[in-house]
mmCIF file of C-alpha atoms and ligand atoms in Angstrom:
data_model
loop_
_atom_site.group_PDB
_atom_site.id
_atom_site.type_symbol
_atom_site.label_atom_id
_atom_site.label_comp_id
_atom_site.label_asym_id
_atom_site.label_seq_id
_atom_site.Cartn_x
_atom_site.Cartn_y
_atom_site.Cartn_z
ATOM 1 C CA MET A 149 2.978 2.360 -26.166
ATOM 2 C CA LYS A 150 6.510 3.229 -25.279
ATOM 3 C CA GLN A 151 8.826 1.655 -22.792
ATOM 4 C CA LEU A 152 10.245 4.011 -20.226
ATOM 5 C CA ALA A 153 13.972 3.673 -19.715
ATOM 6 C CA THR A 154 14.304 2.806 -16.049
ATOM 7 C CA PRO A 155 16.580 0.879 -13.765
ATOM 8 C CA SER A 156 15.040 -2.577 -13.411
ATOM 9 C CA GLU A 157 14.363 -2.450 -9.698
ATOM 10 C CA SER A 158 10.915 -3.949 -9.437
ATOM 11 C CA THR A 159 9.819 -2.421 -6.144
ATOM 12 C CA GLU A 160 10.892 1.054 -7.217
ATOM 13 C CA LEU A 161 9.072 0.672 -10.525
ATOM 14 C CA GLY A 162 5.827 -0.149 -8.718
ATOM 15 C CA LEU A 163 6.142 3.096 -6.808
ATOM 16 C CA LEU A 164 7.104 4.942 -9.944
ATOM 17 C CA LYS A 165 4.025 3.593 -11.692
ATOM 18 C CA ASN A 166 1.803 4.821 -8.828
ATOM 19 C CA MET A 167 3.424 8.225 -9.082
ATOM 20 C CA LEU A 168 2.831 8.411 -12.830
ATOM 21 C CA GLU A 169 -0.767 7.246 -12.486
ATOM 22 C CA GLU A 170 -1.289 9.968 -9.911
ATOM 23 C CA ALA A 171 0.026 12.481 -12.432
ATOM 24 C CA GLY A 172 -2.607 11.226 -14.886
ATOM 25 C CA ILE A 173 -0.258 9.115 -16.988
ATOM 26 C CA HIS A 174 -1.526 5.639 -17.724
ATOM 27 C CA CYS A 175 1.193 3.065 -17.674
ATOM 28 C CA ALA A 176 1.707 -0.627 -17.163
ATOM 29 C CA LEU A 177 4.339 -2.884 -15.714
ATOM 30 C CA ARG A 178 5.462 -5.851 -17.767
ATOM 31 C CA ASN A 179 7.118 -9.005 -16.479
ATOM 32 C CA GLU A 180 5.884 -8.121 -13.005
ATOM 33 C CA GLN A 181 4.172 -11.466 -12.556
ATOM 34 C CA THR A 182 7.302 -13.281 -13.565
ATOM 35 C CA PHE A 183 9.165 -11.289 -10.972
ATOM 36 C CA GLN A 184 6.634 -12.130 -8.270
ATOM 37 C CA ALA A 185 6.744 -15.804 -9.139
ATOM 38 C CA PHE A 186 10.524 -15.888 -9.044
ATOM 39 C CA PRO A 187 11.547 -12.936 -6.883
ATOM 40 C CA THR A 188 15.189 -13.961 -6.691
ATOM 41 C CA THR A 189 15.537 -14.231 -10.443
ATOM 42 C CA PRO A 190 16.704 -11.040 -12.130
ATOM 43 C CA PHE A 191 13.943 -10.659 -14.680
ATOM 44 C CA ASN A 192 13.739 -7.199 -16.100
ATOM 45 C CA VAL A 193 10.533 -5.504 -15.076
ATOM 46 C CA GLU A 194 9.533 -2.974 -17.691
ATOM 47 C CA LEU A 195 7.428 0.134 -17.351
ATOM 48 C CA TRP A 196 5.368 1.054 -20.409
ATOM 49 C CA VAL A 197 3.548 4.325 -21.006
ATOM 50 C CA ASP A 198 0.192 3.749 -22.708
ATOM 51 C CA ASP A 199 -0.053 7.030 -24.544
ATOM 52 C CA ASP A 200 2.985 8.168 -26.545
ATOM 53 C CA ALA A 201 1.901 11.775 -25.934
ATOM 54 C CA ASP A 202 2.474 11.248 -22.210
ATOM 55 C CA TYR A 203 5.932 9.831 -22.740
ATOM 56 C CA PRO A 204 7.998 13.061 -22.425
ATOM 57 C CA LYS A 205 6.213 13.968 -19.206
ATOM 58 C CA ALA A 206 6.615 10.447 -17.884
ATOM 59 C CA GLN A 207 10.309 10.520 -18.683
ATOM 60 C CA GLU A 208 10.671 13.826 -16.880
ATOM 61 C CA LEU A 209 8.869 12.523 -13.796
ATOM 62 C CA CYS A 210 10.945 9.363 -13.934
ATOM 63 C CA GLU A 211 14.107 11.419 -14.147
ATOM 64 C CA SER A 212 13.252 13.467 -11.061
ATOM 65 C CA TRP A 213 12.205 10.272 -9.274
ATOM 66 C CA PHE A 214 15.555 8.554 -9.710
ATOM 67 C CA HIS A 215 17.583 11.755 -9.568
ATOM 68 C CA PRO A 216 15.792 14.037 -7.111
ATOM 69 C CA PRO A 217 17.015 17.616 -6.729
ATOM 70 C CA SER A 218 20.005 17.721 -4.427
ATOM 71 C CA ASP A 219 18.259 19.665 -1.687
ATOM 72 C CA THR A 220 16.451 17.271 0.616
ATOM 73 C CA ALA A 221 14.555 20.025 2.418
ATOM 74 C CA GLY A 222 11.405 18.956 0.609
ATOM 75 C CA ILE A 223 11.394 15.497 2.135
ATOM 76 C CA TRP A 224 8.491 14.998 4.486
ATOM 77 C CA SER A 225 7.072 12.181 6.566
ATOM 78 C CA CYS A 226 3.509 11.003 6.291
ATOM 79 C CA ALA A 227 1.590 11.841 9.459
ATOM 80 C CA GLN A 228 -0.503 8.723 9.079
ATOM 81 C CA CYS A 229 1.891 5.901 8.212
ATOM 82 C CA GLY A 230 5.304 7.503 8.696
ATOM 83 C CA GLN A 231 6.402 6.922 5.105
ATOM 84 C CA ARG A 232 9.189 9.279 3.998
ATOM 85 C CA LEU A 233 8.186 11.124 0.837
ATOM 86 C CA ARG A 234 9.902 13.382 -1.614
ATOM 87 C CA GLY A 235 8.950 17.026 -1.959
ATOM 88 C CA GLN A 236 7.194 16.666 -5.291
ATOM 89 C CA PHE A 237 4.399 14.631 -3.721
ATOM 90 C CA ASP A 238 1.378 16.340 -2.235
ATOM 91 C CA SER A 239 -0.022 13.173 -0.792
ATOM 92 C CA CYS A 240 1.307 9.890 0.511
ATOM 93 C CA TRP A 241 1.478 7.217 -2.193
ATOM 94 C CA LYS A 242 1.281 4.562 0.473
ATOM 95 C CA CYS A 243 -1.851 5.487 2.400
ATOM 96 C CA GLY A 244 -3.151 8.534 0.513
ATOM 97 C CA ALA A 245 -2.886 10.991 3.398
ATOM 98 C CA LYS A 246 -2.484 14.612 2.373
ATOM 99 C CA ARG A 247 0.771 16.429 2.949
ATOM 100 C CA GLU A 248 -0.908 19.323 4.777
ATOM 101 C CA MET A 249 -1.625 16.926 7.615
ATOM 102 C CA ALA A 250 2.043 16.088 7.935
ATOM 103 C CA ASP A 251 3.056 19.722 7.793
ATOM 104 C CA LYS A 252 0.673 20.553 10.613
ATOM 105 C CA MET A 253 1.968 17.663 12.654
ATOM 106 C CA THR A 254 5.590 18.732 12.379
ATOM 107 C CA ALA A 255 4.977 22.486 12.635
HETATM 108 ZN ZN1 ZN H 319 1.022 7.523 4.446
#
């Protein structure tokens, strides 16, 4: 296992983990329970990639997550729950709705 270098923003890391899992990369959050028990305490939540072979890909995805391409044209809103999503996602991480639905709605 390898720890992914990430900013220690717990809520963002949860989303990041979902995104990685969706890309087929198994990963785990550490210290999350501590964070939930003491949400105001700045514990570092860590994101660990299970398989070292997935690490480069995970790092790349992480990079584009925290530093998205400057053009925001790809940003779309979920037709089902209204969540704003970045262009690299084909489905809503929040409710699972497909992007095509949103595109049809806004077209
Ligand atoms: Zn949604």
